[in-house]
């Protein structure tokens, strides 16, 4: 993947996270004190989010394949919520001011991030895929 595509995906995810923090604050929130701190936090969390989705999610999909099939894909909501909580844990470990209040907020946040990212990817198409 070229740098421009990575940068575009990171900014798209950061924007989706920003919308999520606007909708669900204080349950999903950045606690940075400045605007540049919020932007930096959202970009850092977007990078963590991308790495978790690229590395951990495929492994979980292979291991949980039967649960995906039995639940007709609804298990994906649980997996996405747990991955969202993993991003929160990693951000906390790295002292990045991002916080999620629990599983249900993580599930709502993961759904909103997915929807907003999907909409933004429709508006800003990836030229590499064409």
PDB file of N, CA, C and O in Angstrom, residues 9-84:
ATOM      1  N   UNK A   9      -6.446   6.482   4.595  1.00  0.00           N
ATOM      2  CA  UNK A   9      -7.179   5.566   5.466  1.00  0.00           C
ATOM      3  C   UNK A   9      -7.065   5.994   6.927  1.00  0.00           C
ATOM      4  O   UNK A   9      -8.026   5.910   7.686  1.00  0.00           O
ATOM      5  N   UNK A  10      -5.892   6.470   7.327  1.00  0.00           N
ATOM      6  CA  UNK A  10      -5.691   6.927   8.701  1.00  0.00           C
ATOM      7  C   UNK A  10      -6.545   8.159   8.991  1.00  0.00           C
ATOM      8  O   UNK A  10      -7.200   8.237  10.033  1.00  0.00           O
ATOM      9  N   UNK A  11      -6.567   9.096   8.067  1.00  0.00           N
ATOM     10  CA  UNK A  11      -7.371  10.311   8.257  1.00  0.00           C
ATOM     11  C   UNK A  11      -8.861   9.969   8.261  1.00  0.00           C
ATOM     12  O   UNK A  11      -9.632  10.523   9.065  1.00  0.00           O
ATOM     13  N   UNK A  12      -9.277   9.060   7.398  1.00  0.00           N
ATOM     14  CA  UNK A  12     -10.678   8.629   7.365  1.00  0.00           C
ATOM     15  C   UNK A  12     -11.071   7.983   8.688  1.00  0.00           C
ATOM     16  O   UNK A  12     -12.134   8.290   9.248  1.00  0.00           O
ATOM     17  N   UNK A  13     -10.233   7.115   9.206  1.00  0.00           N
ATOM     18  CA  UNK A  13     -10.516   6.467  10.485  1.00  0.00           C
ATOM     19  C   UNK A  13     -10.510   7.486  11.617  1.00  0.00           C
ATOM     20  O   UNK A  13     -11.361   7.427  12.516  1.00  0.00           O
ATOM     21  N   UNK A  14      -9.582   8.432  11.593  1.00  0.00           N
ATOM     22  CA  UNK A  14      -9.535   9.482  12.621  1.00  0.00           C
ATOM     23  C   UNK A  14     -10.813  10.319  12.585  1.00  0.00           C
ATOM     24  O   UNK A  14     -11.372  10.663  13.635  1.00  0.00           O
ATOM     25  N   UNK A  15     -11.306  10.637  11.387  1.00  0.00           N
ATOM     26  CA  UNK A  15     -12.557  11.388  11.266  1.00  0.00           C
ATOM     27  C   UNK A  15     -13.732  10.582  11.810  1.00  0.00           C
ATOM     28  O   UNK A  15     -14.608  11.122  12.499  1.00  0.00           O
ATOM     29  N   UNK A  16     -13.751   9.278  11.528  1.00  0.00           N
ATOM     30  CA  UNK A  16     -14.808   8.415  12.047  1.00  0.00           C
ATOM     31  C   UNK A  16     -14.738   8.337  13.571  1.00  0.00           C
ATOM     32  O   UNK A  16     -15.772   8.355  14.258  1.00  0.00           O
ATOM     33  N   UNK A  17     -13.539   8.263  14.120  1.00  0.00           N
ATOM     34  CA  UNK A  17     -13.378   8.265  15.573  1.00  0.00           C
ATOM     35  C   UNK A  17     -13.826   9.588  16.172  1.00  0.00           C
ATOM     36  O   UNK A  17     -14.426   9.630  17.251  1.00  0.00           O
ATOM     37  N   UNK A  18     -13.548  10.689  15.478  1.00  0.00           N
ATOM     38  CA  UNK A  18     -13.973  12.007  15.949  1.00  0.00           C
ATOM     39  C   UNK A  18     -15.499  12.077  16.037  1.00  0.00           C
ATOM     40  O   UNK A  18     -16.047  12.534  17.036  1.00  0.00           O
ATOM     41  N   UNK A  19     -16.179  11.610  14.989  1.00  0.00           N
ATOM     42  CA  UNK A  19     -17.648  11.586  15.005  1.00  0.00           C
ATOM     43  C   UNK A  19     -18.141  10.731  16.166  1.00  0.00           C
ATOM     44  O   UNK A  19     -19.080  11.104  16.876  1.00  0.00           O
ATOM     45  N   UNK A  20     -17.489   9.604  16.394  1.00  0.00           N
ATOM     46  CA  UNK A  20     -17.868   8.711  17.486  1.00  0.00           C
ATOM     47  C   UNK A  20     -17.708   9.407  18.840  1.00  0.00           C
ATOM     48  O   UNK A  20     -18.586   9.297  19.700  1.00  0.00           O
ATOM     49  N   UNK A  21     -16.611  10.137  19.019  1.00  0.00           N
ATOM     50  CA  UNK A  21     -16.421  10.843  20.292  1.00  0.00           C
ATOM     51  C   UNK A  21     -17.435  11.974  20.453  1.00  0.00           C
ATOM     52  O   UNK A  21     -17.844  12.265  21.576  1.00  0.00           O
ATOM     53  N   UNK A  22     -17.845  12.589  19.356  1.00  0.00           N
ATOM     54  CA  UNK A  22     -18.873  13.626  19.442  1.00  0.00           C
ATOM     55  C   UNK A  22     -20.216  13.037  19.866  1.00  0.00           C
ATOM     56  O   UNK A  22     -20.931  13.629  20.681  1.00  0.00           O
ATOM     57  N   UNK A  23     -20.550  11.875  19.321  1.00  0.00           N
ATOM     58  CA  UNK A  23     -21.837  11.248  19.623  1.00  0.00           C
ATOM     59  C   UNK A  23     -21.904  10.648  21.018  1.00  0.00           C
ATOM     60  O   UNK A  23     -22.953  10.697  21.661  1.00  0.00           O
ATOM     61  N   UNK A  24     -20.805  10.069  21.483  1.00  0.00           N
ATOM     62  CA  UNK A  24     -20.848   9.288  22.716  1.00  0.00           C
ATOM     63  C   UNK A  24     -19.997   9.836  23.850  1.00  0.00           C
ATOM     64  O   UNK A  24     -19.728   9.122  24.816  1.00  0.00           O
ATOM     65  N   UNK A  25     -19.580  11.098  23.752  1.00  0.00           N
ATOM     66  CA  UNK A  25     -18.827  11.704  24.842  1.00  0.00           C
ATOM     67  C   UNK A  25     -19.732  11.802  26.066  1.00  0.00           C
ATOM     68  O   UNK A  25     -20.896  12.135  25.922  1.00  0.00           O
ATOM     69  N   UNK A  26     -19.313  11.487  27.217  1.00  0.00           N
ATOM     70  CA  UNK A  26     -17.996  11.171  27.757  1.00  0.00           C
ATOM     71  C   UNK A  26     -17.685   9.675  27.806  1.00  0.00           C
ATOM     72  O   UNK A  26     -16.678   9.277  28.370  1.00  0.00           O
ATOM     73  N   UNK A  27     -18.535   8.840  27.222  1.00  0.00           N
ATOM     74  CA  UNK A  27     -18.330   7.390  27.304  1.00  0.00           C
ATOM     75  C   UNK A  27     -17.234   6.895  26.363  1.00  0.00           C
ATOM     76  O   UNK A  27     -16.577   5.902  26.641  1.00  0.00           O
ATOM     77  N   UNK A  28     -17.084   7.558  25.231  1.00  0.00           N
ATOM     78  CA  UNK A  28     -15.958   7.328  24.324  1.00  0.00           C
ATOM     79  C   UNK A  28     -15.382   8.710  24.084  1.00  0.00           C
ATOM     80  O   UNK A  28     -16.054   9.569  23.507  1.00  0.00           O
ATOM     81  N   UNK A  29     -14.149   8.919  24.536  1.00  0.00           N
ATOM     82  CA  UNK A  29     -13.664  10.295  24.539  1.00  0.00           C
ATOM     83  C   UNK A  29     -12.144  10.361  24.484  1.00  0.00           C
ATOM     84  O   UNK A  29     -11.455   9.430  24.883  1.00  0.00           O
ATOM     85  N   UNK A  30     -11.667  11.484  23.972  1.00  0.00           N
ATOM     86  CA  UNK A  30     -10.259  11.823  24.108  1.00  0.00           C
ATOM     87  C   UNK A  30     -10.185  12.840  25.233  1.00  0.00           C
ATOM     88  O   UNK A  30     -11.048  13.706  25.341  1.00  0.00           O
ATOM     89  N   UNK A  31      -9.193  12.715  26.071  1.00  0.00           N
ATOM     90  CA  UNK A  31      -9.089  13.624  27.213  1.00  0.00           C
ATOM     91  C   UNK A  31      -7.931  14.598  27.044  1.00  0.00           C
ATOM     92  O   UNK A  31      -7.446  15.145  28.023  1.00  0.00           O
ATOM     93  N   UNK A  32      -7.524  14.807  25.809  1.00  0.00           N
ATOM     94  CA  UNK A  32      -6.462  15.778  25.539  1.00  0.00           C
ATOM     95  C   UNK A  32      -6.981  17.176  25.879  1.00  0.00           C
ATOM     96  O   UNK A  32      -8.182  17.443  25.796  1.00  0.00           O
ATOM     97  N   UNK A  33      -6.076  18.056  26.236  1.00  0.00           N
ATOM     98  CA  UNK A  33      -6.458  19.387  26.703  1.00  0.00           C
ATOM     99  C   UNK A  33      -6.553  20.434  25.596  1.00  0.00           C
ATOM    100  O   UNK A  33      -7.201  21.453  25.769  1.00  0.00           O
ATOM    101  N   UNK A  34      -5.920  20.181  24.461  1.00  0.00           N
ATOM    102  CA  UNK A  34      -5.892  21.170  23.386  1.00  0.00           C
ATOM    103  C   UNK A  34      -6.477  20.573  22.107  1.00  0.00           C
ATOM    104  O   UNK A  34      -6.610  19.353  21.979  1.00  0.00           O
ATOM    105  N   UNK A  35      -6.793  21.434  21.165  1.00  0.00           N
ATOM    106  CA  UNK A  35      -7.304  20.974  19.877  1.00  0.00           C
ATOM    107  C   UNK A  35      -6.259  20.138  19.151  1.00  0.00           C
ATOM    108  O   UNK A  35      -6.572  19.076  18.606  1.00  0.00           O
ATOM    109  N   UNK A  36      -5.027  20.599  19.162  1.00  0.00           N
ATOM    110  CA  UNK A  36      -3.972  19.808  18.511  1.00  0.00           C
ATOM    111  C   UNK A  36      -3.766  18.482  19.240  1.00  0.00           C
ATOM    112  O   UNK A  36      -3.452  17.466  18.612  1.00  0.00           O
ATOM    113  N   UNK A  37      -3.980  18.471  20.548  1.00  0.00           N
ATOM    114  CA  UNK A  37      -3.896  17.231  21.311  1.00  0.00           C
ATOM    115  C   UNK A  37      -4.990  16.260  20.916  1.00  0.00           C
ATOM    116  O   UNK A  37      -4.751  15.053  20.790  1.00  0.00           O
ATOM    117  N   UNK A  38      -6.203  16.784  20.708  1.00  0.00           N
ATOM    118  CA  UNK A  38      -7.312  15.935  20.253  1.00  0.00           C
ATOM    119  C   UNK A  38      -7.020  15.354  18.866  1.00  0.00           C
ATOM    120  O   UNK A  38      -7.236  14.161  18.632  1.00  0.00           O
ATOM    121  N   UNK A  39      -6.533  16.191  17.972  1.00  0.00           N
ATOM    122  CA  UNK A  39      -6.227  15.736  16.615  1.00  0.00           C
ATOM    123  C   UNK A  39      -5.122  14.678  16.650  1.00  0.00           C
ATOM    124  O   UNK A  39      -5.225  13.630  16.016  1.00  0.00           O
ATOM    125  N   UNK A  40      -4.074  14.947  17.407  1.00  0.00           N
ATOM    126  CA  UNK A  40      -2.986  13.984  17.536  1.00  0.00           C
ATOM    127  C   UNK A  40      -3.450  12.669  18.144  1.00  0.00           C
ATOM    128  O   UNK A  40      -3.057  11.584  17.692  1.00  0.00           O
ATOM    129  N   UNK A  41      -4.320  12.764  19.150  1.00  0.00           N
ATOM    130  CA  UNK A  41      -4.870  11.566  19.780  1.00  0.00           C
ATOM    131  C   UNK A  41      -5.689  10.762  18.788  1.00  0.00           C
ATOM    132  O   UNK A  41      -5.547   9.537  18.687  1.00  0.00           O
ATOM    133  N   UNK A  42      -6.554  11.442  18.036  1.00  0.00           N
ATOM    134  CA  UNK A  42      -7.389  10.746  17.052  1.00  0.00           C
ATOM    135  C   UNK A  42      -6.542  10.082  15.973  1.00  0.00           C
ATOM    136  O   UNK A  42      -6.827   8.954  15.558  1.00  0.00           O
ATOM    137  N   UNK A  43      -5.485  10.748  15.536  1.00  0.00           N
ATOM    138  CA  UNK A  43      -4.595  10.155  14.526  1.00  0.00           C
ATOM    139  C   UNK A  43      -3.837   8.949  15.097  1.00  0.00           C
ATOM    140  O   UNK A  43      -3.716   7.920  14.428  1.00  0.00           O
ATOM    141  N   UNK A  44      -3.362   9.072  16.333  1.00  0.00           N
ATOM    142  CA  UNK A  44      -2.650   7.946  16.963  1.00  0.00           C
ATOM    143  C   UNK A  44      -3.583   6.756  17.160  1.00  0.00           C
ATOM    144  O   UNK A  44      -3.212   5.605  16.871  1.00  0.00           O
ATOM    145  N   UNK A  45      -4.803   7.018  17.615  1.00  0.00           N
ATOM    146  CA  UNK A  45      -5.766   5.936  17.820  1.00  0.00           C
ATOM    147  C   UNK A  45      -6.166   5.332  16.475  1.00  0.00           C
ATOM    148  O   UNK A  45      -6.356   4.115  16.369  1.00  0.00           O
ATOM    149  N   UNK A  46      -6.259   6.148  15.439  1.00  0.00           N
ATOM    150  CA  UNK A  46      -6.585   5.634  14.102  1.00  0.00           C
ATOM    151  C   UNK A  46      -5.485   4.693  13.612  1.00  0.00           C
ATOM    152  O   UNK A  46      -5.775   3.656  12.997  1.00  0.00           O
ATOM    153  N   UNK A  47      -4.239   5.016  13.890  1.00  0.00           N
ATOM    154  CA  UNK A  47      -3.135   4.134  13.500  1.00  0.00           C
ATOM    155  C   UNK A  47      -3.205   2.820  14.275  1.00  0.00           C
ATOM    156  O   UNK A  47      -3.072   1.740  13.699  1.00  0.00           O
ATOM    157  N   UNK A  48      -3.455   2.914  15.579  1.00  0.00           N
ATOM    158  CA  UNK A  48      -3.607   1.701  16.394  1.00  0.00           C
ATOM    159  C   UNK A  48      -4.782   0.880  15.876  1.00  0.00           C
ATOM    160  O   UNK A  48      -4.689  -0.340  15.740  1.00  0.00           O
ATOM    161  N   UNK A  49      -5.890   1.542  15.583  1.00  0.00           N
ATOM    162  CA  UNK A  49      -7.091   0.882  15.069  1.00  0.00           C
ATOM    163  C   UNK A  49      -6.786   0.135  13.770  1.00  0.00           C
ATOM    164  O   UNK A  49      -7.180  -1.015  13.588  1.00  0.00           O
ATOM    165  N   UNK A  50      -6.046   0.783  12.883  1.00  0.00           N
ATOM    166  CA  UNK A  50      -5.667   0.149  11.619  1.00  0.00           C
ATOM    167  C   UNK A  50      -4.764  -1.056  11.826  1.00  0.00           C
ATOM    168  O   UNK A  50      -4.945  -2.089  11.175  1.00  0.00           O
ATOM    169  N   UNK A  51      -3.808  -0.937  12.745  1.00  0.00           N
ATOM    170  CA  UNK A  51      -2.918  -2.063  13.028  1.00  0.00           C
ATOM    171  C   UNK A  51      -3.671  -3.236  13.648  1.00  0.00           C
ATOM    172  O   UNK A  51      -3.445  -4.396  13.275  1.00  0.00           O
ATOM    173  N   UNK A  52      -4.571  -2.949  14.578  1.00  0.00           N
ATOM    174  CA  UNK A  52      -5.365  -4.010  15.206  1.00  0.00           C
ATOM    175  C   UNK A  52      -6.232  -4.704  14.154  1.00  0.00           C
ATOM    176  O   UNK A  52      -6.320  -5.932  14.122  1.00  0.00           O
ATOM    177  N   UNK A  53      -6.862  -3.916  13.286  1.00  0.00           N
ATOM    178  CA  UNK A  53      -7.704  -4.513  12.244  1.00  0.00           C
ATOM    179  C   UNK A  53      -6.881  -5.300  11.224  1.00  0.00           C
ATOM    180  O   UNK A  53      -7.363  -6.284  10.668  1.00  0.00           O
ATOM    181  N   UNK A  54      -5.660  -4.884  10.977  1.00  0.00           N
ATOM    182  CA  UNK A  54      -4.819  -5.586  10.001  1.00  0.00           C
ATOM    183  C   UNK A  54      -4.171  -6.843  10.580  1.00  0.00           C
ATOM    184  O   UNK A  54      -3.974  -7.819   9.857  1.00  0.00           O
ATOM    185  N   UNK A  55      -3.858  -6.839  11.870  1.00  0.00           N
ATOM    186  CA  UNK A  55      -3.119  -7.952  12.457  1.00  0.00           C
ATOM    187  C   UNK A  55      -4.024  -8.900  13.240  1.00  0.00           C
ATOM    188  O   UNK A  55      -4.014 -10.104  13.019  1.00  0.00           O
ATOM    189  N   UNK A  56      -4.812  -8.367  14.156  1.00  0.00           N
ATOM    190  CA  UNK A  56      -5.584  -9.209  15.077  1.00  0.00           C
ATOM    191  C   UNK A  56      -6.888  -9.708  14.451  1.00  0.00           C
ATOM    192  O   UNK A  56      -7.242 -10.875  14.609  1.00  0.00           O
ATOM    193  N   UNK A  57      -7.591  -8.844  13.742  1.00  0.00           N
ATOM    194  CA  UNK A  57      -8.912  -9.218  13.225  1.00  0.00           C
ATOM    195  C   UNK A  57      -8.891 -10.449  12.315  1.00  0.00           C
ATOM    196  O   UNK A  57      -9.748 -11.323  12.466  1.00  0.00           O
ATOM    197  N   UNK A  58      -7.945 -10.571  11.381  1.00  0.00           N
ATOM    198  CA  UNK A  58      -7.931 -11.790  10.553  1.00  0.00           C
ATOM    199  C   UNK A  58      -7.722 -13.069  11.369  1.00  0.00           C
ATOM    200  O   UNK A  58      -8.322 -14.104  11.076  1.00  0.00           O
ATOM    201  N   UNK A  59      -6.893 -12.977  12.404  1.00  0.00           N
ATOM    202  CA  UNK A  59      -6.660 -14.144  13.263  1.00  0.00           C
ATOM    203  C   UNK A  59      -7.945 -14.532  13.981  1.00  0.00           C
ATOM    204  O   UNK A  59      -8.320 -15.707  14.037  1.00  0.00           O
ATOM    205  N   UNK A  60      -8.651 -13.537  14.514  1.00  0.00           N
ATOM    206  CA  UNK A  60      -9.908 -13.793  15.223  1.00  0.00           C
ATOM    207  C   UNK A  60     -10.955 -14.356  14.269  1.00  0.00           C
ATOM    208  O   UNK A  60     -11.713 -15.259  14.631  1.00  0.00           O
ATOM    209  N   UNK A  61     -10.988 -13.862  13.043  1.00  0.00           N
ATOM    210  CA  UNK A  61     -11.949 -14.380  12.061  1.00  0.00           C
ATOM    211  C   UNK A  61     -11.708 -15.850  11.751  1.00  0.00           C
ATOM    212  O   UNK A  61     -12.655 -16.621  11.632  1.00  0.00           O
ATOM    213  N   UNK A  62     -10.453 -16.232  11.627  1.00  0.00           N
ATOM    214  CA  UNK A  62     -10.145 -17.636  11.346  1.00  0.00           C
ATOM    215  C   UNK A  62     -10.517 -18.506  12.538  1.00  0.00           C
ATOM    216  O   UNK A  62     -11.151 -19.556  12.383  1.00  0.00           O
ATOM    217  N   UNK A  63     -10.138 -18.076  13.729  1.00  0.00           N
ATOM    218  CA  UNK A  63     -10.425 -18.858  14.931  1.00  0.00           C
ATOM    219  C   UNK A  63     -11.929 -18.934  15.199  1.00  0.00           C
ATOM    220  O   UNK A  63     -12.449 -19.982  15.564  1.00  0.00           O
ATOM    221  N   UNK A  64     -12.638 -17.835  14.991  1.00  0.00           N
ATOM    222  CA  UNK A  64     -14.068 -17.796  15.293  1.00  0.00           C
ATOM    223  C   UNK A  64     -14.973 -18.051  14.108  1.00  0.00           C
ATOM    224  O   UNK A  64     -16.150 -17.688  14.128  1.00  0.00           O
ATOM    225  N   UNK A  65     -14.447 -18.670  13.077  1.00  0.00           N
ATOM    226  CA  UNK A  65     -15.201 -18.901  11.847  1.00  0.00           C
ATOM    227  C   UNK A  65     -16.548 -19.579  12.111  1.00  0.00           C
ATOM    228  O   UNK A  65     -17.573 -19.183  11.558  1.00  0.00           O
ATOM    229  N   UNK A  66     -16.575 -20.583  12.956  1.00  0.00           N
ATOM    230  CA  UNK A  66     -17.819 -21.305  13.245  1.00  0.00           C
ATOM    231  C   UNK A  66     -18.841 -20.379  13.906  1.00  0.00           C
ATOM    232  O   UNK A  66     -20.031 -20.429  13.578  1.00  0.00           O
ATOM    233  N   UNK A  67     -18.384 -19.524  14.821  1.00  0.00           N
ATOM    234  CA  UNK A  67     -19.308 -18.602  15.485  1.00  0.00           C
ATOM    235  C   UNK A  67     -19.883 -17.579  14.508  1.00  0.00           C
ATOM    236  O   UNK A  67     -21.038 -17.180  14.635  1.00  0.00           O
ATOM    237  N   UNK A  68     -19.068 -17.156  13.549  1.00  0.00           N
ATOM    238  CA  UNK A  68     -19.572 -16.253  12.508  1.00  0.00           C
ATOM    239  C   UNK A  68     -20.686 -16.943  11.718  1.00  0.00           C
ATOM    240  O   UNK A  68     -21.728 -16.351  11.447  1.00  0.00           O
ATOM    241  N   UNK A  69     -20.471 -18.191  11.347  1.00  0.00           N
ATOM    242  CA  UNK A  69     -21.449 -18.935  10.548  1.00  0.00           C
ATOM    243  C   UNK A  69     -22.721 -19.208  11.345  1.00  0.00           C
ATOM    244  O   UNK A  69     -23.828 -19.008  10.843  1.00  0.00           O
ATOM    245  N   UNK A  70     -22.574 -19.664  12.585  1.00  0.00           N
ATOM    246  CA  UNK A  70     -23.743 -19.979  13.419  1.00  0.00           C
ATOM    247  C   UNK A  70     -24.592 -18.738  13.693  1.00  0.00           C
ATOM    248  O   UNK A  70     -25.817 -18.800  13.683  1.00  0.00           O
ATOM    249  N   UNK A  71     -23.929 -17.614  13.928  1.00  0.00           N
ATOM    250  CA  UNK A  71     -24.666 -16.387  14.271  1.00  0.00           C
ATOM    251  C   UNK A  71     -25.055 -15.567  13.040  1.00  0.00           C
ATOM    252  O   UNK A  71     -25.576 -14.462  13.187  1.00  0.00           O
ATOM    253  N   UNK A  72     -24.814 -16.103  11.854  1.00  0.00           N
ATOM    254  CA  UNK A  72     -25.092 -15.391  10.598  1.00  0.00           C
ATOM    255  C   UNK A  72     -24.379 -14.036  10.532  1.00  0.00           C
ATOM    256  O   UNK A  72     -24.904 -13.058  10.026  1.00  0.00           O
ATOM    257  N   UNK A  73     -23.190 -13.999  11.091  1.00  0.00           N
ATOM    258  CA  UNK A  73     -22.376 -12.790  11.029  1.00  0.00           C
ATOM    259  C   UNK A  73     -22.555 -11.830  12.182  1.00  0.00           C
ATOM    260  O   UNK A  73     -21.805 -10.861  12.302  1.00  0.00           O
ATOM    261  N   UNK A  74     -23.530 -12.068  13.050  1.00  0.00           N
ATOM    262  CA  UNK A  74     -23.747 -11.152  14.166  1.00  0.00           C
ATOM    263  C   UNK A  74     -22.605 -11.189  15.177  1.00  0.00           C
ATOM    264  O   UNK A  74     -22.389 -10.229  15.908  1.00  0.00           O
ATOM    265  N   UNK A  75     -21.873 -12.295  15.203  1.00  0.00           N
ATOM    266  CA  UNK A  75     -20.711 -12.391  16.084  1.00  0.00           C
ATOM    267  C   UNK A  75     -19.683 -11.314  15.725  1.00  0.00           C
ATOM    268  O   UNK A  75     -18.874 -10.916  16.568  1.00  0.00           O
ATOM    269  N   UNK A  76     -19.722 -10.825  14.507  1.00  0.00           N
ATOM    270  CA  UNK A  76     -18.800  -9.761  14.081  1.00  0.00           C
ATOM    271  C   UNK A  76     -18.971  -8.511  14.937  1.00  0.00           C
ATOM    272  O   UNK A  76     -17.994  -7.805  15.210  1.00  0.00           O
ATOM    273  N   UNK A  77     -20.186  -8.233  15.393  1.00  0.00           N
ATOM    274  CA  UNK A  77     -20.411  -7.077  16.270  1.00  0.00           C
ATOM    275  C   UNK A  77     -19.656  -7.234  17.584  1.00  0.00           C
ATOM    276  O   UNK A  77     -19.055  -6.283  18.086  1.00  0.00           O
ATOM    277  N   UNK A  78     -19.682  -8.449  18.125  1.00  0.00           N
ATOM    278  CA  UNK A  78     -18.970  -8.718  19.371  1.00  0.00           C
ATOM    279  C   UNK A  78     -17.463  -8.592  19.147  1.00  0.00           C
ATOM    280  O   UNK A  78     -16.753  -7.968  19.947  1.00  0.00           O
ATOM    281  N   UNK A  79     -16.986  -9.163  18.055  1.00  0.00           N
ATOM    282  CA  UNK A  79     -15.555  -9.093  17.743  1.00  0.00           C
ATOM    283  C   UNK A  79     -15.127  -7.642  17.570  1.00  0.00           C
ATOM    284  O   UNK A  79     -14.091  -7.222  18.112  1.00  0.00           O
ATOM    285  N   UNK A  80     -15.897  -6.856  16.842  1.00  0.00           N
ATOM    286  CA  UNK A  80     -15.544  -5.447  16.630  1.00  0.00           C
ATOM    287  C   UNK A  80     -15.534  -4.675  17.947  1.00  0.00           C
ATOM    288  O   UNK A  80     -14.676  -3.816  18.159  1.00  0.00           O
ATOM    289  N   UNK A  81     -16.475  -4.973  18.843  1.00  0.00           N
ATOM    290  CA  UNK A  81     -16.494  -4.309  20.148  1.00  0.00           C
ATOM    291  C   UNK A  81     -15.249  -4.687  20.956  1.00  0.00           C
ATOM    292  O   UNK A  81     -14.619  -3.821  21.580  1.00  0.00           O
ATOM    293  N   UNK A  82     -14.889  -5.960  20.932  1.00  0.00           N
ATOM    294  CA  UNK A  82     -13.699  -6.396  21.668  1.00  0.00           C
ATOM    295  C   UNK A  82     -12.429  -5.794  21.078  1.00  0.00           C
ATOM    296  O   UNK A  82     -11.507  -5.404  21.816  1.00  0.00           O
ATOM    297  N   UNK A  83     -12.374  -5.665  19.753  1.00  0.00           N
ATOM    298  CA  UNK A  83     -11.217  -5.026  19.122  1.00  0.00           C
ATOM    299  C   UNK A  83     -11.160  -3.540  19.469  1.00  0.00           C
ATOM    300  O   UNK A  83     -10.080  -2.976  19.667  1.00  0.00           O
ATOM    301  N   UNK A  84     -12.326  -2.908  19.577  1.00  0.00           N
ATOM    302  CA  UNK A  84     -12.390  -1.499  19.976  1.00  0.00           C
ATOM    303  C   UNK A  84     -11.855  -1.349  21.403  1.00  0.00           C
ATOM    304  O   UNK A  84     -11.125  -0.406  21.712  1.00  0.00           O
TER     305      UNK A  84
END
